[in-house]
Structures are given as structure tokens and as C-alpha cells.
XYZ file of N, CA and C in Angstrom:
651
model
N 0.645 -1.959 0.007
C -0.399 -0.072 -0.310
C 0.638 1.415 0.269
N 0.701 2.093 -0.665
C 1.442 3.326 -0.491
C 0.764 4.629 1.076
N 1.843 5.605 1.337
C 2.187 6.127 2.153
C 0.109 6.301 1.972
N -0.802 6.784 1.694
C -2.057 7.429 1.940
C -2.927 6.757 2.208
N -2.867 5.179 1.390
C -3.561 3.994 1.572
C -3.613 3.411 3.171
N -1.590 3.585 3.432
C -1.628 3.633 5.292
C -1.967 4.481 6.168
N -1.872 5.976 6.469
C -3.202 7.291 6.767
C -4.398 6.782 6.646
N -5.000 6.539 6.021
C -6.153 6.049 5.491
C -6.588 4.796 6.769
N -6.106 4.054 5.655
C -6.068 2.331 7.538
C -5.599 2.185 8.811
N -4.986 3.646 8.988
C -4.387 3.075 10.363
C -5.490 4.817 10.964
N -5.709 5.805 10.004
C -6.074 6.874 11.065
C -4.820 7.820 11.337
N -4.037 7.804 10.989
C -2.889 8.569 11.411
C -2.333 8.980 10.323
N -2.389 10.658 9.852
C -1.923 11.562 9.412
C -0.153 11.278 8.461
N -1.049 11.409 7.410
C 0.493 11.318 6.341
C 1.180 11.921 7.153
N 1.677 13.325 7.773
C 2.981 13.682 7.907
C 2.996 13.683 9.266
N 2.228 12.792 10.614
C 2.453 12.038 10.852
C 3.371 10.433 11.019
N 3.437 9.885 9.860
C 3.177 9.074 9.580
C 5.277 9.376 9.712
N 5.130 9.740 8.049
C 6.375 10.006 8.119
C 7.359 11.185 9.370
N 7.003 11.899 10.234
C 7.508 12.289 11.260
C 7.945 10.434 12.148
N 6.800 10.162 12.265
C 7.171 8.491 12.837
C 8.598 7.674 11.854
N 8.841 8.306 10.938
C 9.716 7.425 9.792
C 11.503 8.281 10.122
N 11.357 9.299 10.223
C 12.576 9.749 10.484
C 12.605 10.090 12.178
N 11.918 9.140 12.839
C 12.541 9.417 14.138
C 12.672 7.637 14.661
N 12.962 7.336 13.572
C 12.466 5.577 13.629
C 11.441 4.491 14.737
N 10.664 5.257 14.640
C 9.636 4.963 14.869
C 8.754 4.050 14.474
N 8.908 3.735 13.138
C 8.257 2.602 12.529
C 9.807 2.147 10.598
N 9.497 1.068 10.610
C 10.739 0.326 9.956
C 10.583 1.678 7.864
N 10.988 2.402 7.258
C 10.678 2.717 6.132
C 10.272 1.686 4.921
N 9.296 1.827 4.397
C 8.762 1.427 3.698
C 9.452 0.959 2.375
N 9.333 -0.021 0.972
C 10.408 -0.124 0.020
C 10.171 0.606 -0.974
N 11.168 0.969 -1.572
C 11.506 2.164 -2.221
C 11.329 1.727 -3.425
N 10.274 1.800 -4.375
C 9.740 2.391 -5.510
C 10.346 3.345 -6.287
N 10.070 4.119 -6.268
C 10.384 5.018 -6.629
C 11.558 6.284 -6.049
N 12.361 7.272 -5.817
C 12.784 8.495 -5.376
C 11.906 9.121 -3.980
N 10.657 9.448 -5.001
C 9.542 8.754 -4.191
C 8.314 9.232 -3.287
N 8.800 7.800 -3.677
C 7.807 6.981 -3.917
C 8.528 5.682 -3.329
N 7.094 5.026 -2.036
C 7.715 3.802 -1.092
C 6.350 2.914 -1.090
N 6.473 1.589 -0.929
C 5.034 1.082 -0.234
C 5.361 -0.097 1.198
N 4.357 0.226 1.689
C 3.946 -0.204 2.900
C 3.357 -1.379 3.169
N 4.008 -2.251 3.887
C 3.356 -3.599 3.964
C 2.353 -3.880 5.780
N 1.450 -5.083 5.476
C 0.866 -4.679 6.644
C 1.627 -5.164 8.068
N 2.908 -4.899 8.589
C 4.008 -4.559 9.617
C 3.392 -3.244 10.082
N 3.806 -2.414 8.778
C 3.013 -1.183 8.829
C 2.136 -0.206 9.563
N 1.852 -0.896 9.281
C -0.669 -0.639 9.979
C 0.252 -1.289 11.277
N 0.088 -2.636 11.535
C 0.207 -3.251 12.654
C 1.076 -2.728 13.584
N 2.718 -1.922 13.853
C 3.148 -1.087 13.853
C 2.477 0.643 14.338
N 2.135 0.779 12.779
C 1.577 1.958 13.329
C 0.633 2.017 14.420
N -0.343 0.341 14.447
C -0.918 0.586 16.380
C -0.522 0.885 17.430
N 0.816 0.173 16.821
C 1.811 0.198 18.313
C 2.394 1.493 18.334
N 2.822 2.140 17.793
C 3.019 2.498 18.229
C 2.516 3.788 18.605
N 0.545 4.031 17.923
C -0.461 5.375 19.154
C 0.141 4.323 19.718
N -0.285 3.008 20.483
C -0.615 2.567 22.331
C 0.035 3.490 23.271
N 2.060 3.219 22.398
C 2.357 3.949 23.164
C 2.420 5.132 24.015
N 2.184 5.598 22.092
C 2.319 7.726 23.158
C 0.634 7.879 23.197
N 0.170 8.033 22.944
C -0.897 8.246 23.219
C -1.784 7.577 23.936
N -1.355 6.632 24.270
C -2.457 5.842 25.439
C -1.579 5.939 26.753
N -0.096 5.081 26.140
C 1.046 6.062 27.265
C 1.261 6.308 27.695
N 1.168 7.353 26.344
C 1.804 8.882 26.946
C 3.383 9.056 27.755
N 3.586 8.406 26.625
C 5.206 8.499 26.725
C 5.998 9.561 24.974
N 7.821 9.255 25.670
C 7.715 9.913 24.744
C 8.166 9.430 23.468
N 9.546 10.432 22.906
C 8.770 9.637 21.059
C 10.106 8.873 22.138
N 11.187 9.759 22.507
C 12.342 8.998 22.863
C 12.262 7.794 23.694
N 11.198 7.195 24.827
C 10.468 6.029 25.132
C 10.186 4.917 24.666
N 9.729 5.708 22.730
C 8.449 4.944 22.512
C 10.101 3.836 21.760
N 10.691 4.513 21.699
C 12.550 4.852 20.313
C 13.048 3.490 20.912
N 12.888 3.181 21.816
C 13.537 2.684 22.677
C 12.516 1.096 23.676
N 11.402 1.489 23.882
C 10.549 -0.286 23.979
C 10.815 -0.208 21.959
N 10.403 0.042 21.609
C 10.800 -0.840 20.145
C 11.760 -1.793 19.786
N 12.986 -0.847 19.960
C 14.280 -0.889 20.342
C 14.247 -2.402 20.222
N 13.925 -2.380 22.001
C 13.878 -4.346 22.938
C 13.142 -4.949 22.396
N 11.595 -5.000 21.605
C 10.749 -5.776 21.100
C 11.668 -5.926 19.645
N 12.331 -5.917 18.834
C 12.825 -6.586 17.540
C 14.179 -5.991 17.750
N 14.561 -7.025 19.458
C 15.494 -7.626 19.631
C 16.239 -9.467 19.515
N 16.268 -9.752 18.506
C 16.011 -11.274 17.675
C 17.589 -11.793 17.664
N 18.435 -10.999 19.103
C 19.416 -11.724 18.913
C 18.764 -12.187 20.368
N 17.501 -12.090 21.280
C 17.410 -12.376 21.929
C 15.960 -13.422 22.396
N 16.228 -14.544 23.349
C 14.997 -14.646 23.185
C 13.537 -14.352 23.145
N 12.756 -15.504 23.795
C 11.476 -14.219 23.068
C 11.101 -13.900 24.479
N 11.468 -14.860 25.538
C 10.848 -14.387 26.576
C 11.613 -12.898 27.415
N 13.339 -12.465 27.063
C 13.919 -12.106 27.109
C 13.530 -10.667 26.080
N 13.153 -11.280 25.053
C 12.839 -9.912 24.164
C 11.402 -9.050 24.999
N 10.429 -10.075 25.677
C 9.272 -9.869 26.014
C 9.544 -8.666 27.361
N 10.113 -9.768 27.983
C 11.078 -8.746 29.127
C 11.965 -7.678 29.041
N 12.714 -7.400 27.871
C 13.802 -5.564 27.535
C 12.257 -5.131 27.567
N 12.042 -5.111 26.555
C 10.586 -4.401 25.980
C 10.049 -4.170 26.893
N 9.320 -5.015 28.294
C 7.893 -4.206 29.578
C 8.801 -3.540 30.065
N 10.293 -3.807 30.708
C 10.969 -3.944 31.685
C 11.216 -1.469 30.596
N 11.348 -1.723 29.015
C 11.603 -0.132 28.578
C 10.967 0.439 28.611
N 9.001 0.470 29.327
C 8.201 0.619 29.971
C 8.187 2.019 30.656
N 7.431 2.729 30.654
C 7.715 3.856 32.027
C 7.530 3.351 33.009
N 8.097 3.608 34.298
C 8.079 3.002 35.851
C 7.563 4.011 36.629
N 6.734 3.483 36.820
C 6.198 5.110 38.612
C 8.010 4.909 39.430
N 8.350 5.998 40.573
C 9.039 6.029 41.077
C 9.619 5.754 42.006
N 11.383 5.435 41.468
C 11.463 4.403 42.468
C 12.421 5.102 43.857
N 11.825 3.714 44.478
C 12.871 4.132 46.240
C 13.947 4.585 46.606
N 13.898 5.667 47.238
C 14.883 6.443 47.854
C 15.904 5.817 48.593
N 17.029 4.165 48.276
C 17.327 3.863 49.157
C 18.028 5.380 50.181
N 19.288 5.869 49.566
C 20.225 6.403 50.568
C 19.674 7.582 50.480
N 18.426 7.376 50.773
C 17.953 9.004 51.829
C 17.186 7.871 53.459
N 17.015 8.960 53.952
C 15.575 9.252 55.573
C 14.655 7.690 55.146
N 13.882 7.233 54.284
C 13.336 6.082 53.788
C 14.787 4.881 54.039
N 15.704 4.542 53.815
C 16.089 3.901 53.179
C 15.967 2.303 54.407
N 16.441 2.416 55.617
C 15.701 0.953 56.346
C 13.949 1.508 56.005
N 13.311 1.131 55.930
C 12.006 1.327 55.547
C 11.841 0.238 53.740
N 12.943 0.790 52.938
C 12.588 -0.042 51.933
C 13.231 -1.117 52.144
N 14.351 -1.091 52.682
C 14.922 -2.283 53.488
C 14.000 -4.057 54.216
N 13.283 -3.157 54.951
C 12.034 -4.020 54.433
C 10.878 -3.846 54.266
N 10.857 -3.974 52.956
C 9.641 -3.647 52.022
C 9.830 -4.141 51.174
N 12.175 -4.594 50.420
C 11.615 -5.328 50.700
C 11.842 -6.762 50.651
N 12.530 -7.149 51.784
C 11.835 -8.198 51.961
C 10.919 -8.266 52.836
N 10.009 -7.738 52.318
C 8.411 -8.769 52.684
C 7.861 -8.707 50.606
N 8.484 -8.468 50.063
C 7.959 -8.091 47.970
C 9.252 -9.360 47.902
N 10.396 -9.950 49.001
C 10.498 -11.155 48.558
C 9.814 -11.913 49.571
N 9.957 -11.945 49.954
C 8.712 -12.774 50.837
C 7.586 -13.494 50.145
N 6.372 -12.008 49.404
C 5.865 -12.152 48.810
C 5.617 -13.071 47.668
N 6.688 -12.755 46.781
C 7.359 -13.652 45.625
C 7.426 -14.348 45.137
N 8.220 -14.663 47.265
C 8.620 -17.035 47.315
C 6.917 -17.167 47.184
N 6.091 -16.564 48.210
C 4.869 -17.282 48.892
C 3.877 -17.834 47.365
N 4.441 -16.759 46.145
C 3.672 -17.367 45.298
C 4.591 -18.057 44.537
N 5.266 -18.037 44.526
C 6.527 -19.032 43.616
C 7.046 -18.542 41.659
N 6.727 -17.488 42.786
C 7.128 -16.644 41.308
C 9.311 -16.615 41.061
N 9.186 -16.220 40.069
C 11.533 -17.031 40.412
C 11.542 -15.581 39.853
N 11.118 -14.526 39.954
C 11.846 -13.483 40.003
C 12.658 -13.153 41.423
N 13.542 -12.635 41.588
C 15.533 -13.490 42.406
C 15.870 -11.462 41.583
N 15.943 -10.496 42.486
C 16.306 -9.578 41.521
C 18.021 -9.541 42.186
N 18.017 -10.667 43.028
C 20.139 -10.730 42.989
C 20.201 -11.449 42.065
N 19.903 -11.940 41.022
C 20.457 -12.070 39.198
C 20.289 -11.248 38.809
N 21.072 -9.814 39.598
C 21.156 -8.908 38.150
C 20.098 -7.370 38.664
N 20.229 -7.018 38.067
C 19.221 -4.880 38.536
C 18.480 -5.568 38.769
N 17.629 -5.365 39.951
C 16.124 -5.142 39.829
C 15.603 -4.410 39.411
N 13.998 -5.588 38.386
C 13.557 -5.161 37.664
C 13.072 -3.791 37.979
N 12.083 -2.915 36.860
C 10.835 -1.145 37.534
C 9.989 -1.936 38.232
N 9.713 -3.320 37.876
C 8.233 -3.865 38.291
C 7.921 -3.857 39.708
N 9.325 -4.804 40.141
C 10.373 -5.363 41.269
C 9.940 -3.766 42.667
N 10.274 -2.974 41.806
C 10.878 -1.327 42.534
C 10.004 -0.843 42.895
N 8.734 -0.845 41.606
C 7.489 -0.461 41.934
C 6.953 -1.002 43.301
N 6.805 -2.117 42.874
C 6.074 -3.574 44.593
C 6.607 -2.934 45.312
N 8.080 -2.131 45.418
C 9.008 -1.517 47.332
C 8.352 -1.280 47.071
N 8.194 -0.185 46.979
C 8.062 0.938 47.011
C 5.910 0.661 47.203
N 5.498 1.054 46.381
C 3.732 0.370 46.859
C 4.418 0.101 48.375
N 4.954 -1.091 48.920
C 4.826 -1.792 49.663
C 5.119 -0.595 50.947
N 6.645 0.025 50.175
C 6.177 0.836 51.327
C 5.795 1.947 51.557
N 4.743 2.848 50.975
C 4.096 3.486 51.334
C 2.708 3.352 51.675
N 2.248 1.686 51.766
C 1.809 0.833 52.870
C 1.664 0.856 54.349
N 3.228 1.022 53.800
C 3.941 1.108 55.598
C 3.996 1.529 56.887
N 3.681 2.469 55.482
C 4.732 4.474 56.026
C 2.864 4.969 56.787
N 1.929 4.335 55.672
C 0.178 5.037 55.648
C -0.332 4.309 57.519
N -0.216 2.973 57.308
C -0.362 2.481 58.388
C -1.332 1.197 57.106
N -1.297 1.485 56.685
C -2.425 -0.119 56.098
C -1.721 -0.964 55.934
N -2.608 -2.211 56.305
C -2.027 -2.984 55.591
C -1.076 -3.791 54.592
N 0.301 -4.235 54.995
C 0.058 -4.200 53.230
C 1.285 -5.730 54.231
N 0.695 -7.427 55.439
C 2.158 -8.434 55.122
C 1.733 -8.327 54.181
N 2.511 -10.078 53.739
C 2.480 -11.469 52.859
C 1.206 -11.686 52.213
N 0.608 -11.769 53.839
C -1.147 -12.220 53.411
C -2.396 -11.571 53.092
N -1.995 -10.016 53.033
C -2.758 -9.095 52.745
C -2.545 -8.719 51.719
N -1.534 -9.538 51.260
C -1.308 -9.061 48.916
C -1.021 -10.222 48.843
N -1.310 -11.164 49.615
C -1.110 -12.443 48.075
C -2.560 -12.552 47.588
N -2.700 -12.104 48.290
C -4.162 -12.381 47.147
C -4.422 -11.873 45.569
N -3.917 -9.936 45.711
C -3.296 -9.803 44.792
C -2.587 -10.259 44.428
N -1.303 -10.454 44.112
C -0.666 -11.259 43.385
C -1.064 -12.250 42.199
N -2.544 -13.368 43.341
C -2.959 -14.966 42.399
C -4.354 -14.088 42.017
N -4.097 -12.954 42.083
C -4.863 -12.503 40.834
C -3.842 -12.022 39.481
N -2.920 -11.829 39.639
C -2.257 -10.980 39.073
C -1.163 -12.013 38.127
N -1.483 -13.153 39.408
C -1.088 -15.391 38.097
C -2.193 -15.036 37.147
N -2.770 -14.591 37.837
C -4.196 -15.476 36.548
C -4.897 -14.519 35.142
N -4.131 -13.009 35.589
C -4.395 -12.024 34.371
C -3.313 -12.615 33.456
N -1.598 -12.977 34.076
C -1.088 -12.944 32.961
C -1.230 -14.713 32.432
N -1.620 -15.076 32.477
C -2.257 -16.415 31.848
C -2.497 -15.890 30.793
N -3.980 -14.790 31.135
C -5.582 -14.787 30.654
C -4.235 -13.616 29.321
N -3.865 -13.031 29.280
C -2.632 -11.971 28.582
C -2.328 -13.068 27.914
N -1.203 -13.971 28.298
C 0.020 -15.083 28.050
C -1.037 -14.947 25.849
N -2.493 -15.975 26.511
C -3.042 -16.900 25.760
C -3.168 -15.674 24.813
N -3.694 -14.754 24.523
C -4.847 -14.202 23.244
C -2.975 -12.792 23.325
N -1.831 -13.528 23.334
C -0.231 -13.040 22.749
C 0.260 -14.475 21.856
N -0.410 -14.873 22.863
C 0.290 -16.473 21.652
C -0.732 -16.859 20.347
N -2.508 -15.982 19.862
C -2.575 -15.533 19.166
C -1.932 -15.818 17.585
N -1.046 -14.701 18.084
C -1.041 -13.532 16.811
C 0.690 -14.837 16.563
N 0.948 -14.771 15.653
C 1.280 -15.552 14.445
C 3.803 -15.687 14.773
N 3.924 -14.304 14.428
C 5.016 -14.540 14.623
C 5.628 -14.025 16.080
N 6.789 -14.556 16.330
C 7.072 -13.718 17.223
C 7.203 -12.746 17.571
N 7.353 -11.094 17.058
C 7.465 -10.342 16.208
C 5.782 -9.601 16.675
N 5.124 -10.171 16.164
C 4.426 -9.914 15.977
C 3.321 -10.603 17.858
N 3.991 -11.084 17.968
C 3.363 -11.289 19.782
C 4.133 -10.053 20.758
N 5.162 -10.072 19.936
C 5.770 -9.245 21.290
C 4.984 -7.556 21.207
N 5.142 -7.525 19.787
C 4.063 -6.248 20.074
C 2.799 -5.895 20.663
N 1.565 -7.728 20.276
C 0.961 -7.522 20.754
C 0.943 -7.358 22.802
N 2.462 -8.325 23.556
C 1.837 -8.102 24.609
C 2.496 -6.349 25.243
N 3.567 -5.824 24.569
C 3.584 -4.781 25.168
C 2.160 -3.744 24.609
N 1.587 -4.006 23.713
C 0.703 -2.553 22.756
C -0.625 -4.071 23.996
N -0.366 -4.900 24.758
C -1.620 -4.664 25.915
C -1.152 -4.805 27.131
N -0.258 -4.243 27.553
C 0.325 -3.681 28.517
C -0.148 -2.659 28.693
N 0.239 -1.556 27.459
C -0.131 -0.668 28.268
C -1.987 -0.010 27.958
N -2.988 -0.532 26.929
C -3.895 -0.917 26.948
C -4.470 -1.199 27.605
N -3.984 -2.701 28.135
C -4.652 -2.667 29.664
C -5.236 -1.656 31.111
N -3.918 -1.250 30.997
C -3.184 -0.998 32.531
C -5.159 0.208 32.989
N -5.302 0.339 31.662
C -6.521 1.332 32.701
C -7.531 0.475 32.230
N -8.495 0.038 32.092
C -9.215 -1.737 31.795
C -9.252 -2.110 32.909
N -8.053 -2.452 33.855
C -8.251 -2.747 34.981
C -7.817 -1.884 35.681
N -7.689 -1.040 36.163
C -7.839 0.263 36.989
C -9.136 0.828 36.701
N -9.299 1.052 35.487
C -11.148 1.110 36.180
C -12.201 -0.064 36.118
N -12.067 -1.252 35.218
C -12.928 -1.889 36.436
C -13.077 -2.283 37.724
N -11.213 -2.227 38.498
C -11.068 -2.072 39.816
C -12.514 -1.477 41.140
N -12.267 -0.508 40.626
C -13.226 0.702 40.870
C -14.534 0.943 41.070
N -14.634 -0.086 39.141
C -16.651 -0.073 39.092
C -16.650 -1.105 39.961
N -15.604 -1.962 40.028
C -16.167 -3.349 41.257
C -16.623 -3.047 42.580
N -15.158 -2.038 43.086
C -15.516 -1.371 44.244
C -16.572 -0.568 44.101
N -16.886 0.528 43.630
C -18.126 0.634 44.084
C -19.356 -0.298 43.526
N -19.447 -1.582 42.924
C -20.092 -2.111 42.914
C -20.716 -2.876 44.594
N -19.748 -3.115 45.093
C -19.248 -4.197 46.443
C -19.903 -2.557 46.998
N -18.918 -1.709 47.161
C -19.760 -0.834 48.487
C -21.062 -0.934 48.391
N -22.113 -0.551 47.407
C -23.343 -0.504 47.557
C -24.135 -1.615 48.173
N -23.778 -3.388 47.706
C -24.075 -4.077 48.412
C -23.525 -4.133 49.465
N -22.667 -3.453 49.867
C -22.634 -4.286 51.479
C -23.125 -2.936 52.480
N -22.214 -1.301 51.579
C -23.579 -0.018 52.560
C -24.091 0.698 52.235
N -24.356 0.193 50.502
C -26.160 0.733 50.229
C -27.320 0.924 51.072
N -27.936 1.867 50.785
C -29.596 1.572 51.122
C -30.576 0.882 51.134
N -30.877 0.284 52.123
C -31.562 -0.990 51.477
C -32.866 0.236 50.917
């Protein structure tokens, strides 16, 4: 397809597509002449992923480029490619282990490790740099502790079990895509797109349960 058709099918303006091409977010098309190129379904799929990263994930172009670079690294196994791509996604702030909360962060790490061991996940941060998701978990536990809310393993275990079920479901969806690259792209896109779905459903569920428990008869 030509650029105009790619724009029409993707819903992305030709000017934006040209910008993505210049910034390396979209691979170049097959050159036909000095001024014309042919684009394929892989370009359409990539455009959808880029839109998910930038418009929904609200990440800078440079960060999106880093995520895409990790997803394209065919020297890695499928598991490591997926991990590298998800690792490159933006994450919340990390614990300040050098500040006044260092002892608190250390206790939070102990609790995070206990939770991971209890659920049986092989996420051992001692094997290398802790993943951003692990650091987010530590910060969340530390915040709960600072504010005096439940944060012990028994309280957090149901969240971990629900997360396990979600991971199985999402990767089942990812495996419906044909090629390793499509699977990586789908996994990254769904990670970005489903997080607001999860947040909204959780809040709707809490409102529904609150109505059942505390609503007027």
C-alpha cells in the first residue's frame, strides 16, 4: 500500500507517519522511486503499537523508540525480548534507598521477597538489576507501611494470585498472533492498553461491592 492508504487504514495522518519514519519508530517502506515507497501490513501493525505507546501510554518518542528497539532484538530469546520491551516501558518513581527512608525500603524489600517466594515466582532481584516492576512493588509496600495500611504477605497474596491469573489470560491472547515479532508487539500494546482497563474495572467493582455492603436498603 502507498502512504495515503496506510494513513487512511491506520487513522494516522501522513505528516505524522513521515515523522515516525524520521524518528525511527516505523521501519522504512520498500522504495519504488526516489519519492515513493510501498508499505505492508507490518507497518500498519507497528503504527497501532506506536499509537498505543504515545497516545495511550503518553510516553515520549525517545522512550517509545527504546521500547521498540528492545522488542526488535532478535538476538534474544522470546522471553528475554518480551522482558526487555516491558522493562523499557515507563514506570513510577523508584524508592530512594540513599535517603531517610532507606531502612523502611529495606523492610519493604524483605516483604516483597517474601511475597514473591510465597506465590512461587522466580523473580529473584539478586540475579541482576532489579526490574522496574519489582522496584514499583517495593515502593508501594513502603508507602503502605508509612501510612499504616495493611501490607503483610497474607494481605498482598490475593493481589498476586489475581495477577497470576491475568498473566495467563494475557499471554494466551498474545500466543494467538502468528510470529514472534507480532507476539512481542501485541504483548507491549496490551500491557499499555489494558492497564487503564484494569484500573477502571477495579474501581467499578469496588463501587458495586460498596453499594451491596453499605448502600441504602
